[in-house]
Coordinates of C-alpha atoms and ligand atoms in Angstrom, one line a residue:
X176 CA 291.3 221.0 1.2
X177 CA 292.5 219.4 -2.4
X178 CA 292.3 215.7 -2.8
X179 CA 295.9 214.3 -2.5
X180 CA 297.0 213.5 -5.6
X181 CA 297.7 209.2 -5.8
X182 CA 298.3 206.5 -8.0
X183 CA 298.7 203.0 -8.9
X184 CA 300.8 201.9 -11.6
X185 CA 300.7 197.9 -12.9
X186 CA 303.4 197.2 -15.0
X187 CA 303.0 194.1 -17.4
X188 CA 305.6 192.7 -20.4
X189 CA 309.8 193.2 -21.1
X190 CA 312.3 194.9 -19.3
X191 CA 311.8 197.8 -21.6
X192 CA 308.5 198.4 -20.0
X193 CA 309.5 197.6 -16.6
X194 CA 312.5 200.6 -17.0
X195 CA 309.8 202.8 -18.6
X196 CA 307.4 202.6 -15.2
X197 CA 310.5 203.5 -13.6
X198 CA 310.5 206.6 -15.4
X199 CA 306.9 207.2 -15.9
X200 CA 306.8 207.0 -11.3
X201 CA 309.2 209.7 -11.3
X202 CA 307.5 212.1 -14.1
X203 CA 304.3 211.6 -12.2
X204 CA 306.0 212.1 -8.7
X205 CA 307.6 215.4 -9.6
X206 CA 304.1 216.2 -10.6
X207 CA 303.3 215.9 -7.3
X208 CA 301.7 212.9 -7.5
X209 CA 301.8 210.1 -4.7
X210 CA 302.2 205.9 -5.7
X211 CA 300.3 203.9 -3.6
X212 CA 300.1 200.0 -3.8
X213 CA 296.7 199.4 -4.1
X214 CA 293.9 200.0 -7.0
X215 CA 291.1 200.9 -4.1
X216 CA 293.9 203.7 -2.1
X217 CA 294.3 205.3 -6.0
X218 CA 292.7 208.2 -7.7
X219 CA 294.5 207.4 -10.8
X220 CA 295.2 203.9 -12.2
X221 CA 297.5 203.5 -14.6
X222 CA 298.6 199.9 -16.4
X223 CA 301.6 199.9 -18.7
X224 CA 300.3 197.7 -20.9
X225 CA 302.3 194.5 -23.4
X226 CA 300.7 193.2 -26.5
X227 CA 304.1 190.8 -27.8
X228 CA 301.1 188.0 -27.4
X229 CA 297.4 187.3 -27.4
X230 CA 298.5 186.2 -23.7
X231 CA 299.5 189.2 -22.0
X232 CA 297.0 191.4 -24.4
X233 CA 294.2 189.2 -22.8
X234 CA 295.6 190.4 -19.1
X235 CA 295.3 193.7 -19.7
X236 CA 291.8 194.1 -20.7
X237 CA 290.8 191.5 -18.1
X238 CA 292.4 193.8 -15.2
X239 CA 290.0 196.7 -16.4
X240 CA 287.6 195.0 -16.3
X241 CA 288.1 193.4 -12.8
X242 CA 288.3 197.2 -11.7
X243 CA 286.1 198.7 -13.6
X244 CA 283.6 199.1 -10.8
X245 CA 286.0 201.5 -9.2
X246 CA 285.7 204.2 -11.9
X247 CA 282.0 204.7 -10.3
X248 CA 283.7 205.7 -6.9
X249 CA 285.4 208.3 -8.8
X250 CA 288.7 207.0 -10.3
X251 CA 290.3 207.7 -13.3
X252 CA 292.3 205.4 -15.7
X253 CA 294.7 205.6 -17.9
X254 CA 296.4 202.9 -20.3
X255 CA 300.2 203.0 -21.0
X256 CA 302.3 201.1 -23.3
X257 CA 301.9 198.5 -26.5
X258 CA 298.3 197.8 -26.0
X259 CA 297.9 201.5 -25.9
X260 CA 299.5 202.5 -28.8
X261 CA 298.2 199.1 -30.6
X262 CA 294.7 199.8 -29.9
X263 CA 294.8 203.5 -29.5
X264 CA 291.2 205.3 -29.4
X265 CA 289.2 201.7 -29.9
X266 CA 290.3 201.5 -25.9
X267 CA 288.1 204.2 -25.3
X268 CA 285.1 202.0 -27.4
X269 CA 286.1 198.9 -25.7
X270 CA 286.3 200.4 -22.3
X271 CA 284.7 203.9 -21.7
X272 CA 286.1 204.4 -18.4
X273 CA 289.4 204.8 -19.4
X274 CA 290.7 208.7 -20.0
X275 CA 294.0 208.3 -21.0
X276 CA 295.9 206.2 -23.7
X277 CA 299.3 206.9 -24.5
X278 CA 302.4 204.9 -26.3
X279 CA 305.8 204.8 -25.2
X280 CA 307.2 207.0 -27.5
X281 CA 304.5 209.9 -26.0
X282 CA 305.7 209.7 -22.5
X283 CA 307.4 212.4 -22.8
X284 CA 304.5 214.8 -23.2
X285 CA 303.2 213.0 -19.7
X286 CA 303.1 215.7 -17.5
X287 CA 301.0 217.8 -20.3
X288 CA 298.4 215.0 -20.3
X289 CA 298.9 214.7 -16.4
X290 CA 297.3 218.7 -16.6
X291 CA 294.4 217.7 -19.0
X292 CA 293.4 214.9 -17.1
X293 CA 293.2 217.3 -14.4
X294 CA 291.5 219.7 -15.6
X295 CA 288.7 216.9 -16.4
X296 CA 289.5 215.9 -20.3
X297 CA 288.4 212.4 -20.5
X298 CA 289.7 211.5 -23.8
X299 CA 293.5 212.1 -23.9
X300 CA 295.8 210.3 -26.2
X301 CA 299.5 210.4 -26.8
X302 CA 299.6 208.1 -29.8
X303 CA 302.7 208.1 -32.5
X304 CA 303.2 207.1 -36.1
X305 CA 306.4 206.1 -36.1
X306 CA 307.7 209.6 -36.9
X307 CA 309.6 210.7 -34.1
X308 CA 313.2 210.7 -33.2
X309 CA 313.1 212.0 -29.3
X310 CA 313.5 209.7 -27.1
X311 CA 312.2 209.9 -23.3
X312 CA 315.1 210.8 -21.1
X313 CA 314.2 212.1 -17.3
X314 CA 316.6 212.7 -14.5
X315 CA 313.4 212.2 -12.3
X316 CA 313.5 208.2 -12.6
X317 CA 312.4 206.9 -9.9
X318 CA 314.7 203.6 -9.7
X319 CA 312.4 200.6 -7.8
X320 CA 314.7 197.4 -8.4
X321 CA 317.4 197.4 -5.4
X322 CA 320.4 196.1 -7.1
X323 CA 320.0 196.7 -10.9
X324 CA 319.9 200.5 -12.5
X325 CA 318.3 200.4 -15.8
X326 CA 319.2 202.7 -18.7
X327 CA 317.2 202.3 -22.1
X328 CA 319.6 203.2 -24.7
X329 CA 318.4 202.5 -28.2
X330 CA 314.1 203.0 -28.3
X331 CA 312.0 201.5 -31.1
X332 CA 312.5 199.0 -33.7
X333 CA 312.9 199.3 -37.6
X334 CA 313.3 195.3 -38.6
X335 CA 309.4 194.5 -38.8
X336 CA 309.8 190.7 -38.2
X337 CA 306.4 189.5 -39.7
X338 CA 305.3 188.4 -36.4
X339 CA 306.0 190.6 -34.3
X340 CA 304.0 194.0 -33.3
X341 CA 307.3 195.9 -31.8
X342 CA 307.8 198.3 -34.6
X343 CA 304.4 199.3 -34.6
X344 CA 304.1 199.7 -30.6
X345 CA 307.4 201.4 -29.6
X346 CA 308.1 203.5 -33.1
X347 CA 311.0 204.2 -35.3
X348 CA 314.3 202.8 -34.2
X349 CA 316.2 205.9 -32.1
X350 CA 319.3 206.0 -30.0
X351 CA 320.2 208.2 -27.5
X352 CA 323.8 210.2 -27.6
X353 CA 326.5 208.2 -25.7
X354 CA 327.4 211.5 -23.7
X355 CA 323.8 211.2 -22.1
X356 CA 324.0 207.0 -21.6
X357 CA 327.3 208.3 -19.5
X358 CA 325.8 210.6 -17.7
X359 CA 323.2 208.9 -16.5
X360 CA 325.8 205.4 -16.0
X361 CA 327.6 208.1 -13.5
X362 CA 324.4 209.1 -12.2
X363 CA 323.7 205.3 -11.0
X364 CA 326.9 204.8 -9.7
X365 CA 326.7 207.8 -7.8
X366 CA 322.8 206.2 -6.3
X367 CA 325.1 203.5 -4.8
X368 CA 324.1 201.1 -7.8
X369 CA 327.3 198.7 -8.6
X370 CA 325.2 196.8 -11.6
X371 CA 323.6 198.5 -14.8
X372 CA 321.7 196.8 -17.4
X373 CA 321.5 199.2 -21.0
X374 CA 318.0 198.3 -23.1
X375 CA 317.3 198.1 -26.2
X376 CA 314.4 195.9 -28.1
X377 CA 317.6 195.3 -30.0
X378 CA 320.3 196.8 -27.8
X379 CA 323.0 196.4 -30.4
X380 CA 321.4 198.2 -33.4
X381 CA 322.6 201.2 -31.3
X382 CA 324.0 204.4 -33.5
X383 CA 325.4 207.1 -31.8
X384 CA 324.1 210.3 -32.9
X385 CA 327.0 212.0 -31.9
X386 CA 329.0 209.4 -33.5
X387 CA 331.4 209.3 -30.9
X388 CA 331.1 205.7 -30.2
X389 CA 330.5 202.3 -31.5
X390 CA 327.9 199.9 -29.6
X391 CA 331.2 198.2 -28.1
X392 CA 332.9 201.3 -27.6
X393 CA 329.7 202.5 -25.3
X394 CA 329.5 199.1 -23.3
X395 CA 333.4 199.6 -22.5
X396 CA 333.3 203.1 -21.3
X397 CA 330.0 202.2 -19.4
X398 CA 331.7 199.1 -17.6
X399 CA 334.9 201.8 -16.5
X400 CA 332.6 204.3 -14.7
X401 CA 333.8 204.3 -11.0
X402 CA 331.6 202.3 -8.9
X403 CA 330.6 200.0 -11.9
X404 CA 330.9 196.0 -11.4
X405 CA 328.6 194.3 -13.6
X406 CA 327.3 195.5 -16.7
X407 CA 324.7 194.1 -18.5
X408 CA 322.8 194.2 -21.5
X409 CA 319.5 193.4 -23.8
X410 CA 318.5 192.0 -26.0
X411 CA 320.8 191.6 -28.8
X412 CA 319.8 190.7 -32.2
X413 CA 322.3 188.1 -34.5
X414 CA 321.8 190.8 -37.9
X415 CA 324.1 193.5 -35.5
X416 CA 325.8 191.5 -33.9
X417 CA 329.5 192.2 -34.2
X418 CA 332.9 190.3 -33.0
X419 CA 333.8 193.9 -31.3
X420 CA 330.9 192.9 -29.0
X421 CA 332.9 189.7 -28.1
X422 CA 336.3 191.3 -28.0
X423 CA 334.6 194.0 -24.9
X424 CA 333.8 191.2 -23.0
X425 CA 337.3 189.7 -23.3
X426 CA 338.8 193.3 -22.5
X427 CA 336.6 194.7 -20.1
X428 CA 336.1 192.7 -16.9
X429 CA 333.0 194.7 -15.6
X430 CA 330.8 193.3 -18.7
X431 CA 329.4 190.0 -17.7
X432 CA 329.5 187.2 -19.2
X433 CA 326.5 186.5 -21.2
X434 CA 324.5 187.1 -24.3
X435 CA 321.1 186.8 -25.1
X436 CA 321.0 186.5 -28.6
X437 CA 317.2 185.5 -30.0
X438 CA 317.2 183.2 -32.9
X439 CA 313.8 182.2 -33.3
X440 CA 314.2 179.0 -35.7
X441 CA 317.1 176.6 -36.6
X442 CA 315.5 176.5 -40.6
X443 CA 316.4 178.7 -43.2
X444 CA 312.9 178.5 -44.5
X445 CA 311.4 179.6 -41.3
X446 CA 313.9 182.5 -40.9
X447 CA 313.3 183.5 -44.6
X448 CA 309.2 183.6 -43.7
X449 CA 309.8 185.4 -40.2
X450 CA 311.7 188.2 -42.1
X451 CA 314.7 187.7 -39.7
X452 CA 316.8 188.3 -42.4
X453 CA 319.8 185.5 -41.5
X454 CA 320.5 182.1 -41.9
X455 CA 321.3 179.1 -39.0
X456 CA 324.8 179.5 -40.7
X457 CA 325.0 183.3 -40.2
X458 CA 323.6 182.8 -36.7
X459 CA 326.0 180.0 -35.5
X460 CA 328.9 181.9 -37.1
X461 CA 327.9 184.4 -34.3
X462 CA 327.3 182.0 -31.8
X463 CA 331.7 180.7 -33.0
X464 CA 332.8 184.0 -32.1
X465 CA 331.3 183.6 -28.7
X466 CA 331.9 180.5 -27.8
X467 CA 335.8 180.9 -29.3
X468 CA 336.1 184.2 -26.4
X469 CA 338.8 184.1 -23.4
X470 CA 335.8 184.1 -20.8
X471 CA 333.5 181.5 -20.6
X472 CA 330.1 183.6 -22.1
X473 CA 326.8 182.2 -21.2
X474 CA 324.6 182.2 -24.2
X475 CA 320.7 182.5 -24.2
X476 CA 317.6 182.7 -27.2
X477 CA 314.6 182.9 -27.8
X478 CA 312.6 180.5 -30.0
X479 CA 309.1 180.9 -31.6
X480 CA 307.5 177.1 -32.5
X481 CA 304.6 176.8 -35.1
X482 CA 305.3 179.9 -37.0
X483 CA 302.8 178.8 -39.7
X484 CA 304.3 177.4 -42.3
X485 CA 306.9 175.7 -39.5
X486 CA 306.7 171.8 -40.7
X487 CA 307.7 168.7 -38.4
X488 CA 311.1 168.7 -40.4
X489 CA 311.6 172.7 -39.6
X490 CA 311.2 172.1 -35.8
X491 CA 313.4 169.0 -36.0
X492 CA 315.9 171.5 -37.5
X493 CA 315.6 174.2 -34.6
X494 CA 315.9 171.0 -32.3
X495 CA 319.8 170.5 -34.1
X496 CA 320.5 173.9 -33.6
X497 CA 319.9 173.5 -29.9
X498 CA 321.8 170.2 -29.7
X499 CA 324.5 172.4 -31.5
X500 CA 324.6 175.6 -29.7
X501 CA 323.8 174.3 -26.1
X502 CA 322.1 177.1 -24.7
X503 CA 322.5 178.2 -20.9
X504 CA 318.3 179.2 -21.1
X505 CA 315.7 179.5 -23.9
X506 CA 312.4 181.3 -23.8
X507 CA 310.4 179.5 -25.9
X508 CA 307.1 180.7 -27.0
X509 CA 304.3 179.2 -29.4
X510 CA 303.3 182.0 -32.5
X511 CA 300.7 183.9 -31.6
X512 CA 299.1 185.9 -34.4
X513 CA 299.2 189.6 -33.5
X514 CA 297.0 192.7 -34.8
X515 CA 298.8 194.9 -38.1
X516 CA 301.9 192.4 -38.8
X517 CA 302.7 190.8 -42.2
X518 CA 302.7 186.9 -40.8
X519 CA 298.7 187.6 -39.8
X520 CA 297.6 186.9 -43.7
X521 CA 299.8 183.8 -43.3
X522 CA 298.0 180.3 -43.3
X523 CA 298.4 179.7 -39.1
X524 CA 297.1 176.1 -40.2
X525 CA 299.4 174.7 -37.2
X526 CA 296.5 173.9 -34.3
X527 CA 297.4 174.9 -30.5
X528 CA 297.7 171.3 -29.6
X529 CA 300.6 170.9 -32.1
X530 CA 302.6 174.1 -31.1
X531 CA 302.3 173.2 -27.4
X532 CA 303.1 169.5 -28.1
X533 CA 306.8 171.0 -30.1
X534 CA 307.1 173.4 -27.5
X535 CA 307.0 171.0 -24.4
X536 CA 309.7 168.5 -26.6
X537 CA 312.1 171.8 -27.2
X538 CA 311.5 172.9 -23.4
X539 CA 312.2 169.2 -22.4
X540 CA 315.1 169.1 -24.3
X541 CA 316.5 172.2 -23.1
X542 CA 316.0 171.2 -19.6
X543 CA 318.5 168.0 -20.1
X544 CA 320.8 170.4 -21.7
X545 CA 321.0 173.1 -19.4
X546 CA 321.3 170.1 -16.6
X547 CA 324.4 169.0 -18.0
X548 CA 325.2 173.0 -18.2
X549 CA 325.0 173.4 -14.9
X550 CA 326.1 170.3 -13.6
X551 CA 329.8 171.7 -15.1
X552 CA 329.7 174.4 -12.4
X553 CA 329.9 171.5 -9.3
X554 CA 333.0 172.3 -7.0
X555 CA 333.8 175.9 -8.1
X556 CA 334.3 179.2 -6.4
X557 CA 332.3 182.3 -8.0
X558 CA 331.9 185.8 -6.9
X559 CA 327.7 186.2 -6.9
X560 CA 326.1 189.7 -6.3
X561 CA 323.1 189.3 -3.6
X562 CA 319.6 190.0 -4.8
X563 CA 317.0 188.7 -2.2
X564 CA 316.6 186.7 1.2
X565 CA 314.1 183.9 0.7
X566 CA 313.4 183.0 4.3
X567 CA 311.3 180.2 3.7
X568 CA 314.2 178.2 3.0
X569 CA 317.2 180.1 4.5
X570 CA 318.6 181.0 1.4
X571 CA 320.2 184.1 0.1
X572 CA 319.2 184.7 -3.4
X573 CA 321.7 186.2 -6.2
X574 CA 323.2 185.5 -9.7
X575 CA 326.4 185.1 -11.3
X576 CA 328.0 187.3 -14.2
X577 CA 326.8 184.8 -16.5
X578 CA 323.3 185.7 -15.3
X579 CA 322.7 182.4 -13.3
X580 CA 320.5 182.3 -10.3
X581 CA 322.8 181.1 -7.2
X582 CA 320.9 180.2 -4.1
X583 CA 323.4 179.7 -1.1
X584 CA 323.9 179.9 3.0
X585 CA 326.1 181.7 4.7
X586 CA 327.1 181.3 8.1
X587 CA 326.7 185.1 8.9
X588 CA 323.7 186.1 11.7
X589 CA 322.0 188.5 9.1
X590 CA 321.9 187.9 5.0
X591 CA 323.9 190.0 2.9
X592 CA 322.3 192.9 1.4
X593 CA 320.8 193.5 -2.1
X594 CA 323.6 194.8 -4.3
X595 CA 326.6 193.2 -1.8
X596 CA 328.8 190.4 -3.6
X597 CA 330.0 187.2 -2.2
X598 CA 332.3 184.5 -3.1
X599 CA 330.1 181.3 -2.9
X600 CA 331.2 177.7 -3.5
X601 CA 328.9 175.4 -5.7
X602 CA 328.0 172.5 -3.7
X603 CA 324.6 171.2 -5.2
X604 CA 323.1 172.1 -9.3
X605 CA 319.9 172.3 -11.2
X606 CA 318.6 172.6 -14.9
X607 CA 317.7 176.5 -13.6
X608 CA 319.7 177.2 -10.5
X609 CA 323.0 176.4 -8.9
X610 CA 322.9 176.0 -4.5
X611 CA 326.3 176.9 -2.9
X612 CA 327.4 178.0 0.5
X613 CA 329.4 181.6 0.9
X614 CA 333.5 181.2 1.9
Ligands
SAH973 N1 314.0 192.4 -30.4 C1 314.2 191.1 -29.9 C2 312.9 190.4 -29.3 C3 311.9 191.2 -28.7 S1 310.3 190.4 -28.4 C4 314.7 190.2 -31.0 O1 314.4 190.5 -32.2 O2 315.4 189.3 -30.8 C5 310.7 189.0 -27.3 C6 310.4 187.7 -27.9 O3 309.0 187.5 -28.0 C7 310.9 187.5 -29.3 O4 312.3 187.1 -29.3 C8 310.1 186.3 -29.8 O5 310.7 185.1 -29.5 C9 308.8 186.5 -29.0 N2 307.7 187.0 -29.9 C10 307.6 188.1 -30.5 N3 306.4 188.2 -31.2 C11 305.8 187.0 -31.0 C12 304.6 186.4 -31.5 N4 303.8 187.1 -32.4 N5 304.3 185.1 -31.1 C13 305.1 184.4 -30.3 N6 306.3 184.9 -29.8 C14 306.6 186.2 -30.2
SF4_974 FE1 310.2 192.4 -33.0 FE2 312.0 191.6 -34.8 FE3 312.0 194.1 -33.8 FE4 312.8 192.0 -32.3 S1 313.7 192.7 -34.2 S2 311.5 193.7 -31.7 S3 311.3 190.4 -33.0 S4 310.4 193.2 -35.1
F3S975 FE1 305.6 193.7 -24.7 FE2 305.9 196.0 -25.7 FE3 307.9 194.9 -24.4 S1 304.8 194.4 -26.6 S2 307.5 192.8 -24.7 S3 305.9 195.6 -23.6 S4 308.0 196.1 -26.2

């Protein structure tokens, strides 16, 4: 009798790579391969891999080597993703039990490696050079989140930030036609799905090859497939960001009401360093447009601190620009010098305690201002869609179109389902959460 074919897939970093394991399930189970949920019930572990910082390239060789024992009882592994493509062959150096390494922009040729690997080749590699334009489309994708259909629209990255290892891990900057990013938004709808999020390491960069329609024009037709209630979309970046953008969200009452729009430093000096190629001014002329929309459009960033060269006056300068902008969230992250980019031959003369000491005074800041966000939302009446039950504390869990978690009660026997919206009255708010009760 053959071995039933099973694996384990471990999914680490963005949304990107969380839609990608989505898609990379389905190739492997229409190879006839079986996911199981634990390393030891495997014969195939697989972790899709993030390298954006030291961080989360640290997890990833830590895991194999927590597991490594299990390649003696016959196991094979295989690494997927940024750290993959980053690291390529040295993984099989670093880690000799591994027998498969392979980049995003290779996953396509998956079920071809699936057949090596098979056939006992221990060294397989689907490794790019930024050369190719295909992108990874499957009607296999096996769709794990509940409420939220993913579709990646625009792959890769051309802008080469001089921090950041993106361009290098995910390839050249390619978009898919719009024809297919409908098909597959009717395709969700017709799962049941009422809520689609369209990817992009910069979402907005998007080109139609067919050149049928602009970035805005997609979102629009998108947001009027049948069935479709919330579209989102991410993450945007400020150099492609257009006022068309602003006037869909005004026009089209299925696009939600947020933005996440990175900007990374409030000084022209910092900007100028990180290659980001835009000023504060540029940025917050962006930020005018939004802000000056019908609908009330929740805006988020993210923000690096210590990028070296970053002096006490620079960081007092990204502190204005959150004064000024008053962001709805921020991700804020200390630099982290990364493998192949242009910042690495940069003086990072900032220590870790001074990064983490301006990162806790921005993330205090922002806490006090997203308080006083939130606080605004006391008293009214929003229409939520239902993402969990937290029984713990009685609570269904769900969000708002401006992307805001809403914990409430209900006075139903049995919670609402995944998916299912509610009208919920705001009784009780937080710097990161509003509590309500369903009407
Ligand atoms: N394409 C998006 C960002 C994708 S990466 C954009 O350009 O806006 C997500 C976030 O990780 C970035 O916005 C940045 O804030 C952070 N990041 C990327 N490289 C980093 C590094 N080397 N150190 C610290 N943070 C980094
Ligand atoms: Fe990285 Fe810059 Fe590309 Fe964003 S735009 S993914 S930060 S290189
Ligand atoms: Fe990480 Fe790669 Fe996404 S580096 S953040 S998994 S694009």
């Amino acid at each position: 009798m053959a071995t039933e074919k099973t694996f384990y897939l471990e999914t680490f970093g963005c949304q990107m790579n969380a839609h990608d394991s989505e898609k990379v399930i389905g190739t492997l189970e229409q190879q006839g391969h079986r996911q199981v949920d634990a390393e030891e019930d495997a014969s195939l572990i697989l972790y899709n891999t993030c390298s954006i910082r030291d961080k989360a390239e640290q997890k990833v060789f830590h895991r194999l080597n927590d597991y490594k024992a299990l390649h003696k009882a016959g196991k094979r592994f295989g690494v997927l993703g940024c750290v993959a493509q980053q690291e390529g062959e040295k993984i099989f150096e670093r880690a000799p039990y591994v027998s498969l390494v392979s980049g995003s922009a290779s996953y396509r040729k998956l079920p071809e490696m699936l057949a090596r690997l098979e056939a006992g080749e221990t060294r397989i590699t689907g490794l790019d050079d930024r050369q190719t334009d295909e992108t990874f489309e499957t009607e296999f994708t096996a769709r794990q989140n509940p409420y939220r259909g993913y579709i990646t629209i625009i792959e890769g990255c051309d802008k080469f930030c001089a921090y950041c290892v993106v361009p290098y891990t995910r390839g050249k900057e390619r978009s898919r036609t719009s024809t297919s990013v409908l098909e597959e938004a009717r395709r969700i709808a017709d799962l049941g799905y009422s809520e689609i999020q369209l990817l992009g390491q910069n979402v907005n960069s998007y080109r139609d090859p067919e050149g049928k329609r602009s970035f805005a024009e997609l979102l629009a037709v998108v947001a009027e497939v049948p069935g479709i209630r919330r579209v989102r979309f991410t993450t945007s970046h400020p150099r492609d960001f257009t006022r068309d953008i602003v006037e869909a969200i005004d026009a089209v009452p299925a696009l939600c009401d947020h933005v996440h729009l990175p900007v990374q430093s409030g000084s022209a000096k910092v900007l100028k360093l990180m290659a980001r190629e835009y000023t504060p001014e540029w940025y917050l002329e962006r930020i005018g447009w939004i802000k000056a929309a019908r609908r009330p459009i929740s805006i988020t960033t993210d923000i690096i601190v210590g990028f070296p060269g970053e002096t006490p006056e620079d960081f007092i300068q990204t502190m204005d620009l959150l004064a000024e902008v008053q962001y709805d969230g921020v991700f804020g992250f200390k630099y982290s010098p990364r493998p192949n980019t242009p910042a690495l031959v940069m003086i990072d003369s900032i220590p870790d305690a001074e990064k983490a000491q301006r990162l806790q005074v921005l993330l205090d800041r922002q806490r006090e201002i997203q308080r006083s966000n939130y606080a605004k939302h006391l008293g009214e009446v929003m229409e939520v869609m239902v993402e969990g039950f937290n029984p713990a504390r009685g609570q269904v869990v769900s969000r708002s179109s401006q992307n805001k978690p809403v914990n409430f009660t209900s006075s139903q026997p049995i919670a609402p389902a995944p998916g299912s919206y509610c009208r919920v009255k705001i009784t009780a708010t937080h710097p990161n959460s509003l509590v309500g009760e369903a009407i």
